[in-house]
Amino acid sequence: MILDSKIPEGPVAEKWDNHKFNVKLVNPANKRKYDIIVVGTGLAGASAAATFGELGYNVKAFCFQDSPRRAHSIAAQGGINAAKNYQNDGDSVFRLFYDTVKGGDYRSREANVYRLAQVSVNIIDQCVAQGVPFARDYGGLLANRSFGGAQVSRTFYARGQTGQQLLLGAYSALNRQIAYGKVKMFPRTEMLDLVLIDGQARGIVVRNLITGKIESHSAHAVVLATGGYGNVFFLSTNAMGSNATAAWRAHKKGALFANPCFTQIHPTCIPVSGSYQSKLTLMSESLRNDGRVWVPKTIETAERLRKGEIKVSDIAEADRDYYLERKYPAFGNLVPRDVASRNAKLVCDEGRGVGSSGLAVYLDFADAIKRDGQPAIAAKYGNLFEMYAKITDENPYERPMRIYPAVHYTMGGLWVDYNLMTNVPGLYAAGECNFSDHGANRLGASALMQGLADGYFVLPYTIGDYLAKMPYDKVPTDHPAFIEAEQAVIAKNNQLLSINGTRTVDEFHKELGLVMWEHCGMARNAEGLTFAKQEIRRIRDEFWRDVKVTGVGEELNQTLERANRVADFLELGELMVDDALNRSESCGGHFREESQTPENEALRDDENYAYVAAWEFTGVGNEPVLHKEELTFENVKLTQRSYK
């Protein structure tokens, strides 16, 4: 299989403009003849569905939540990047492009990243016009703050609720089209299979989560905007319902899965407090603007702190190690997420961690409060401080927050070309669901940027190029391909229901998550990954022998929902391990212990691994086939990343 990325010719700054002119168009009268399915209603899905409807297409939008506004984009906190240069501090489209390629450790496509930086400026204007209440400075202009991996302030924000406010903007645009009848919304409906006819994506099979009914929906094109797969680790910052089923079922129908081992560990999360937890809570990266990260300088002091012999206020300034400021003076606490996470793990592994478990570091706001006053800090981060206090019963204005890295975002996803179409004609992937823009590490505040860029400004152009070559004919859902897909879905559900084992779905999920975290988490090595592959296969075999799924399929059955999702995680987890084993280098969030500098930084191998690893499914338990898309760098020089 030859991977054609369809990157346009010409200088990187002109590719997108030239491409928009060269794509085929569908005239307004003909747009109403085409049907588009959009799965997912987060920022990417809601913005895409709203824009398609505005253009005149007939859209069916699906989400498993009870309302499209419940999509997990609502949980994003800190902000959204855009190269507006409102601060007049040297930002530009090219600098955002450069920071993103460098932040991703040179494992992303230059053309896609440059386009992302280009359209970022339009996103802010669109959202302001929708009424998104971004923070403003004293003169009334939109305010900006800094995020990791950049030395400029380009992050627009609405306190710690940026994702919520942006999603409400997209949701209002979506509701407008629902009211006009151009978008038909299907909440509490989960995609369980992709339907191909003559090699083209022509529809999906879904389960109504209230009634259990299996139904088919036909369209001329299918857009997946279903988020990432971080919940393969069980404990993550994702909502419990976040899953990989739609993307994974598409993968099993032929869509390549790219760079699955590129998972991001977020450095500022509330630490694990017990085995009863089902998810972890994120503390926005924006807190690192004013909070200083530190641990005690000595193991002895840390041990006394953990035993309760001393309080944090007893530790003198001279006995504190502000390790990020010490090691990375140019960026300090605003190093990229992978760097901050690895260093937190390093100091905790040394025995200098804090909290009862020793798996935490401090994020301290004492200096900022002394400098700016508590009201100023509350104005910036008040809701985040309130959330932390409610969860931990500690006042972060009076004592430092305790934070530790946790699984957050996945840079891997379905392989897409420049048009955001997978290798399956008519199947598109947008937002976190695809692999395209972040390389091996996502910079903070870039997820919201990518989701809205894909939905508002990229897909509306590129999907028309595909549809313009399609006949208007609609495929009926009684076509044999739909019937076959429905029967396969029903058979799988019945198989899960018939096992009647002794262990719950969550038991298997937790077991898988622990294996993934220990051996394919912040650090990986060949021995651990090889062991993990064997363990995942063992867990998967036991799952299909001994899982207990209660109830029946033809009713509300959340246990069956979770069983389907965990069954997919048990297959995806093995592919993640295969990808991590194959990539014998360290880059971004993928840290192979065998490949590091003397200073414990990620050591890339550009000669052998400067490619996108796109995997082809060959059957459960069979070895997947690797396809490579070689990466070329014409505008950014390949260098060892340094934030010192």
Short mmCIF file of N, CA and C in Angstrom, two decimals, residues 133-244:
data_model
loop_
_atom_site.label_atom_id
_atom_site.label_comp_id
_atom_site.label_asym_id
_atom_site.label_seq_id
_atom_site.Cartn_x
_atom_site.Cartn_y
_atom_site.Cartn_z
N PRO A 133 -16.88 34.25 25.55
CA PRO A 133 -16.42 35.33 26.45
C PRO A 133 -14.94 35.19 26.84
N PHE A 134 -14.06 35.39 25.87
CA PHE A 134 -12.63 35.36 26.17
C PHE A 134 -12.28 36.44 27.18
N ALA A 135 -11.25 36.17 27.99
CA ALA A 135 -10.73 37.19 28.91
C ALA A 135 -10.18 38.36 28.12
N ARG A 136 -10.25 39.53 28.71
CA ARG A 136 -9.77 40.74 28.04
C ARG A 136 -8.81 41.50 28.95
N ASP A 137 -7.94 42.29 28.32
CA ASP A 137 -7.01 43.08 29.11
C ASP A 137 -7.66 44.41 29.50
N TYR A 138 -6.86 45.28 30.13
CA TYR A 138 -7.44 46.51 30.68
C TYR A 138 -8.00 47.43 29.60
N GLY A 139 -7.51 47.30 28.36
CA GLY A 139 -7.99 48.14 27.26
C GLY A 139 -9.14 47.54 26.49
N GLY A 140 -9.58 46.34 26.90
CA GLY A 140 -10.70 45.71 26.23
C GLY A 140 -10.32 44.73 25.14
N LEU A 141 -9.03 44.66 24.81
CA LEU A 141 -8.58 43.69 23.81
C LEU A 141 -8.53 42.29 24.42
N LEU A 142 -8.56 41.28 23.59
CA LEU A 142 -8.49 39.91 24.09
C LEU A 142 -7.14 39.68 24.78
N ALA A 143 -7.21 39.06 25.95
CA ALA A 143 -5.99 38.79 26.72
C ALA A 143 -5.35 37.50 26.25
N ASN A 144 -4.06 37.38 26.49
CA ASN A 144 -3.31 36.15 26.19
C ASN A 144 -2.46 35.76 27.38
N ARG A 145 -2.19 34.46 27.49
CA ARG A 145 -1.23 33.99 28.47
C ARG A 145 -0.33 32.95 27.82
N SER A 146 0.71 32.57 28.53
CA SER A 146 1.70 31.63 27.99
C SER A 146 1.31 30.20 28.31
N PHE A 147 1.76 29.31 27.44
CA PHE A 147 1.64 27.87 27.68
C PHE A 147 2.99 27.23 27.39
N GLY A 148 3.12 25.97 27.76
CA GLY A 148 4.40 25.29 27.61
C GLY A 148 4.87 25.19 26.17
N GLY A 149 6.20 25.23 26.00
CA GLY A 149 6.80 25.05 24.68
C GLY A 149 6.86 26.30 23.84
N ALA A 150 6.53 27.46 24.41
CA ALA A 150 6.56 28.71 23.67
C ALA A 150 7.11 29.81 24.55
N GLN A 151 7.75 30.78 23.91
CA GLN A 151 8.27 31.93 24.65
C GLN A 151 7.48 33.19 24.36
N VAL A 152 6.30 33.01 23.76
CA VAL A 152 5.39 34.13 23.52
C VAL A 152 4.06 33.81 24.18
N SER A 153 3.23 34.83 24.32
CA SER A 153 1.88 34.64 24.89
C SER A 153 0.89 34.63 23.73
N ARG A 154 0.36 33.45 23.43
CA ARG A 154 -0.56 33.32 22.30
C ARG A 154 -1.82 32.53 22.66
N THR A 155 -2.03 32.28 23.95
CA THR A 155 -3.13 31.43 24.35
C THR A 155 -4.30 32.28 24.83
N PHE A 156 -5.41 32.20 24.10
CA PHE A 156 -6.64 32.89 24.46
C PHE A 156 -7.42 32.01 25.43
N TYR A 157 -8.12 32.61 26.38
CA TYR A 157 -8.72 31.81 27.44
C TYR A 157 -9.96 32.46 28.02
N ALA A 158 -10.78 31.64 28.65
CA ALA A 158 -11.94 32.11 29.41
C ALA A 158 -11.82 31.48 30.79
N ARG A 159 -11.06 32.14 31.66
CA ARG A 159 -10.69 31.60 32.97
C ARG A 159 -10.17 30.18 32.76
N GLY A 160 -10.69 29.22 33.52
CA GLY A 160 -10.30 27.83 33.34
C GLY A 160 -11.40 27.03 32.67
N GLN A 161 -12.22 27.71 31.87
CA GLN A 161 -13.39 27.07 31.27
C GLN A 161 -13.39 27.24 29.75
N THR A 162 -12.23 27.31 29.15
CA THR A 162 -12.17 27.65 27.73
C THR A 162 -12.87 26.62 26.87
N GLY A 163 -12.66 25.35 27.14
CA GLY A 163 -13.31 24.31 26.34
C GLY A 163 -14.82 24.41 26.41
N GLN A 164 -15.33 24.65 27.61
CA GLN A 164 -16.77 24.77 27.78
C GLN A 164 -17.33 25.93 26.96
N GLN A 165 -16.67 27.08 27.03
CA GLN A 165 -17.17 28.25 26.32
C GLN A 165 -17.08 28.08 24.81
N LEU A 166 -15.99 27.49 24.33
CA LEU A 166 -15.85 27.25 22.90
C LEU A 166 -16.89 26.23 22.42
N LEU A 167 -17.14 25.20 23.22
CA LEU A 167 -18.13 24.21 22.83
C LEU A 167 -19.53 24.81 22.81
N LEU A 168 -19.81 25.70 23.73
CA LEU A 168 -21.12 26.37 23.72
C LEU A 168 -21.28 27.21 22.45
N GLY A 169 -20.18 27.80 21.98
CA GLY A 169 -20.23 28.55 20.72
C GLY A 169 -20.54 27.63 19.55
N ALA A 170 -19.82 26.50 19.48
CA ALA A 170 -20.07 25.53 18.39
C ALA A 170 -21.45 24.91 18.54
N TYR A 171 -21.87 24.66 19.76
CA TYR A 171 -23.18 24.06 20.03
C TYR A 171 -24.31 25.00 19.58
N SER A 172 -24.12 26.30 19.79
CA SER A 172 -25.14 27.26 19.34
C SER A 172 -25.23 27.27 17.82
N ALA A 173 -24.07 27.18 17.15
CA ALA A 173 -24.07 27.12 15.69
C ALA A 173 -24.73 25.83 15.20
N LEU A 174 -24.47 24.72 15.92
CA LEU A 174 -25.08 23.44 15.57
C LEU A 174 -26.59 23.50 15.78
N ASN A 175 -27.03 24.07 16.89
CA ASN A 175 -28.46 24.17 17.17
C ASN A 175 -29.18 24.99 16.10
N ARG A 176 -28.50 25.99 15.59
CA ARG A 176 -29.09 26.81 14.53
C ARG A 176 -29.44 25.95 13.32
N GLN A 177 -28.51 25.06 12.97
CA GLN A 177 -28.74 24.19 11.81
C GLN A 177 -29.75 23.10 12.12
N ILE A 178 -29.80 22.65 13.37
CA ILE A 178 -30.84 21.69 13.76
C ILE A 178 -32.22 22.33 13.61
N ALA A 179 -32.33 23.58 14.03
CA ALA A 179 -33.60 24.30 13.92
C ALA A 179 -33.99 24.50 12.46
N TYR A 180 -33.01 24.71 11.59
CA TYR A 180 -33.30 24.89 10.16
C TYR A 180 -33.59 23.56 9.47
N GLY A 181 -33.34 22.45 10.14
CA GLY A 181 -33.60 21.16 9.54
C GLY A 181 -32.46 20.62 8.70
N LYS A 182 -31.31 21.30 8.70
CA LYS A 182 -30.17 20.84 7.91
C LYS A 182 -29.35 19.80 8.65
N VAL A 183 -29.42 19.82 9.97
CA VAL A 183 -28.74 18.80 10.79
C VAL A 183 -29.80 18.04 11.59
N LYS A 184 -29.74 16.73 11.51
CA LYS A 184 -30.58 15.88 12.34
C LYS A 184 -29.71 15.26 13.42
N MET A 185 -30.08 15.49 14.67
CA MET A 185 -29.24 15.08 15.79
C MET A 185 -29.71 13.75 16.37
N PHE A 186 -28.74 12.85 16.64
CA PHE A 186 -29.03 11.55 17.23
C PHE A 186 -28.22 11.40 18.53
N PRO A 187 -28.75 11.91 19.64
CA PRO A 187 -28.04 11.72 20.93
C PRO A 187 -28.26 10.31 21.45
N ARG A 188 -27.46 9.93 22.45
CA ARG A 188 -27.54 8.60 23.08
C ARG A 188 -27.53 7.50 22.02
N THR A 189 -26.65 7.67 21.03
CA THR A 189 -26.53 6.73 19.92
C THR A 189 -25.04 6.49 19.68
N GLU A 190 -24.62 5.24 19.67
CA GLU A 190 -23.20 4.91 19.55
C GLU A 190 -22.90 4.15 18.27
N MET A 191 -21.89 4.62 17.54
CA MET A 191 -21.46 3.94 16.33
C MET A 191 -20.72 2.66 16.70
N LEU A 192 -21.13 1.55 16.05
CA LEU A 192 -20.48 0.27 16.32
C LEU A 192 -19.86 -0.37 15.09
N ASP A 193 -20.09 0.21 13.91
CA ASP A 193 -19.41 -0.31 12.72
C ASP A 193 -19.50 0.69 11.59
N LEU A 194 -18.56 0.57 10.67
CA LEU A 194 -18.51 1.36 9.45
C LEU A 194 -18.95 0.48 8.30
N VAL A 195 -19.72 1.02 7.38
CA VAL A 195 -20.21 0.25 6.24
C VAL A 195 -19.51 0.72 4.97
N LEU A 196 -18.88 -0.22 4.29
CA LEU A 196 -18.20 0.05 3.03
C LEU A 196 -18.97 -0.58 1.89
N ILE A 197 -19.10 0.17 0.80
CA ILE A 197 -19.70 -0.34 -0.43
C ILE A 197 -18.78 0.03 -1.57
N ASP A 198 -18.31 -0.98 -2.29
CA ASP A 198 -17.34 -0.78 -3.36
C ASP A 198 -16.10 -0.03 -2.86
N GLY A 199 -15.71 -0.35 -1.63
CA GLY A 199 -14.50 0.24 -1.07
C GLY A 199 -14.66 1.63 -0.52
N GLN A 200 -15.86 2.20 -0.59
CA GLN A 200 -16.10 3.56 -0.11
C GLN A 200 -16.93 3.54 1.17
N ALA A 201 -16.66 4.49 2.07
CA ALA A 201 -17.46 4.63 3.28
C ALA A 201 -18.82 5.19 2.91
N ARG A 202 -19.88 4.43 3.18
CA ARG A 202 -21.22 4.86 2.79
C ARG A 202 -22.22 4.85 3.94
N GLY A 203 -21.75 4.62 5.16
CA GLY A 203 -22.67 4.68 6.27
C GLY A 203 -22.12 4.03 7.52
N ILE A 204 -22.97 3.98 8.54
CA ILE A 204 -22.56 3.41 9.83
C ILE A 204 -23.69 2.58 10.41
N VAL A 205 -23.32 1.67 11.31
CA VAL A 205 -24.29 0.93 12.11
C VAL A 205 -24.17 1.44 13.55
N VAL A 206 -25.31 1.72 14.16
CA VAL A 206 -25.31 2.31 15.50
C VAL A 206 -26.22 1.51 16.42
N ARG A 207 -26.03 1.73 17.70
CA ARG A 207 -26.93 1.17 18.72
C ARG A 207 -27.57 2.31 19.47
N ASN A 208 -28.90 2.31 19.52
CA ASN A 208 -29.63 3.27 20.35
C ASN A 208 -29.41 2.87 21.80
N LEU A 209 -28.75 3.71 22.57
CA LEU A 209 -28.35 3.34 23.92
C LEU A 209 -29.52 3.31 24.90
N ILE A 210 -30.67 3.85 24.52
CA ILE A 210 -31.85 3.80 25.38
C ILE A 210 -32.65 2.53 25.13
N THR A 211 -32.88 2.20 23.86
CA THR A 211 -33.72 1.05 23.52
C THR A 211 -32.91 -0.20 23.18
N GLY A 212 -31.61 -0.02 22.85
CA GLY A 212 -30.79 -1.14 22.43
C GLY A 212 -30.95 -1.52 20.97
N LYS A 213 -31.78 -0.79 20.24
CA LYS A 213 -32.05 -1.12 18.85
C LYS A 213 -30.82 -0.87 17.98
N ILE A 214 -30.54 -1.81 17.08
CA ILE A 214 -29.44 -1.67 16.12
C ILE A 214 -30.01 -1.08 14.84
N GLU A 215 -29.42 0.00 14.37
CA GLU A 215 -29.92 0.71 13.19
C GLU A 215 -28.78 1.05 12.25
N SER A 216 -29.11 1.28 10.99
CA SER A 216 -28.13 1.71 9.99
C SER A 216 -28.48 3.08 9.45
N HIS A 217 -27.46 3.83 9.08
CA HIS A 217 -27.63 5.14 8.47
C HIS A 217 -26.69 5.25 7.28
N SER A 218 -27.23 5.74 6.19
CA SER A 218 -26.50 5.83 4.93
C SER A 218 -26.12 7.28 4.64
N ALA A 219 -25.01 7.48 3.95
CA ALA A 219 -24.57 8.82 3.57
C ALA A 219 -23.58 8.73 2.42
N HIS A 220 -23.22 9.88 1.89
CA HIS A 220 -22.20 9.93 0.83
C HIS A 220 -20.79 10.00 1.40
N ALA A 221 -20.68 10.44 2.64
CA ALA A 221 -19.37 10.52 3.30
C ALA A 221 -19.59 10.42 4.80
N VAL A 222 -18.56 9.95 5.51
CA VAL A 222 -18.62 9.78 6.96
C VAL A 222 -17.44 10.52 7.59
N VAL A 223 -17.72 11.33 8.59
CA VAL A 223 -16.68 12.05 9.33
C VAL A 223 -16.66 11.54 10.76
N LEU A 224 -15.52 11.04 11.19
CA LEU A 224 -15.35 10.64 12.59
C LEU A 224 -14.65 11.77 13.34
N ALA A 225 -15.28 12.21 14.42
CA ALA A 225 -14.70 13.25 15.28
C ALA A 225 -14.92 12.81 16.72
N THR A 226 -14.37 11.64 17.03
CA THR A 226 -14.73 10.92 18.26
C THR A 226 -13.68 10.97 19.35
N GLY A 227 -12.69 11.87 19.21
CA GLY A 227 -11.73 12.05 20.28
C GLY A 227 -10.66 10.98 20.31
N GLY A 228 -9.95 10.93 21.44
CA GLY A 228 -8.78 10.06 21.56
C GLY A 228 -9.06 8.79 22.32
N TYR A 229 -7.97 8.06 22.60
CA TYR A 229 -8.09 6.72 23.19
C TYR A 229 -7.35 6.62 24.52
N GLY A 230 -7.22 7.74 25.23
CA GLY A 230 -6.48 7.74 26.49
C GLY A 230 -7.05 6.81 27.54
N ASN A 231 -8.34 6.47 27.45
CA ASN A 231 -8.94 5.60 28.46
C ASN A 231 -8.53 4.15 28.33
N VAL A 232 -7.69 3.83 27.35
CA VAL A 232 -7.11 2.49 27.33
C VAL A 232 -6.32 2.25 28.61
N PHE A 233 -5.84 3.33 29.25
CA PHE A 233 -5.08 3.26 30.49
C PHE A 233 -5.99 3.17 31.72
N PHE A 234 -7.28 3.13 31.55
CA PHE A 234 -8.31 3.17 32.59
C PHE A 234 -8.29 4.51 33.32
N LEU A 235 -7.24 4.81 34.07
CA LEU A 235 -7.15 6.10 34.74
C LEU A 235 -6.56 7.13 33.78
N SER A 236 -7.34 8.16 33.51
CA SER A 236 -6.86 9.25 32.66
C SER A 236 -7.68 10.48 33.00
N THR A 237 -7.36 11.59 32.36
CA THR A 237 -8.14 12.81 32.58
C THR A 237 -9.39 12.84 31.71
N ASN A 238 -9.59 11.83 30.87
CA ASN A 238 -10.77 11.79 30.01
C ASN A 238 -12.02 11.42 30.81
N ALA A 239 -13.16 11.81 30.28
CA ALA A 239 -14.42 11.38 30.87
C ALA A 239 -14.51 9.86 30.79
N MET A 240 -15.24 9.25 31.71
CA MET A 240 -15.32 7.79 31.74
C MET A 240 -15.88 7.22 30.45
N GLY A 241 -16.77 7.97 29.80
CA GLY A 241 -17.38 7.47 28.57
C GLY A 241 -16.51 7.58 27.34
N SER A 242 -15.45 8.36 27.41
CA SER A 242 -14.58 8.54 26.24
C SER A 242 -14.01 7.19 25.83
N ASN A 243 -14.04 6.92 24.53
CA ASN A 243 -13.63 5.59 24.08
C ASN A 243 -13.08 5.65 22.66
N ALA A 244 -12.63 4.51 22.18
CA ALA A 244 -12.01 4.44 20.86
C ALA A 244 -12.79 3.59 19.88
#
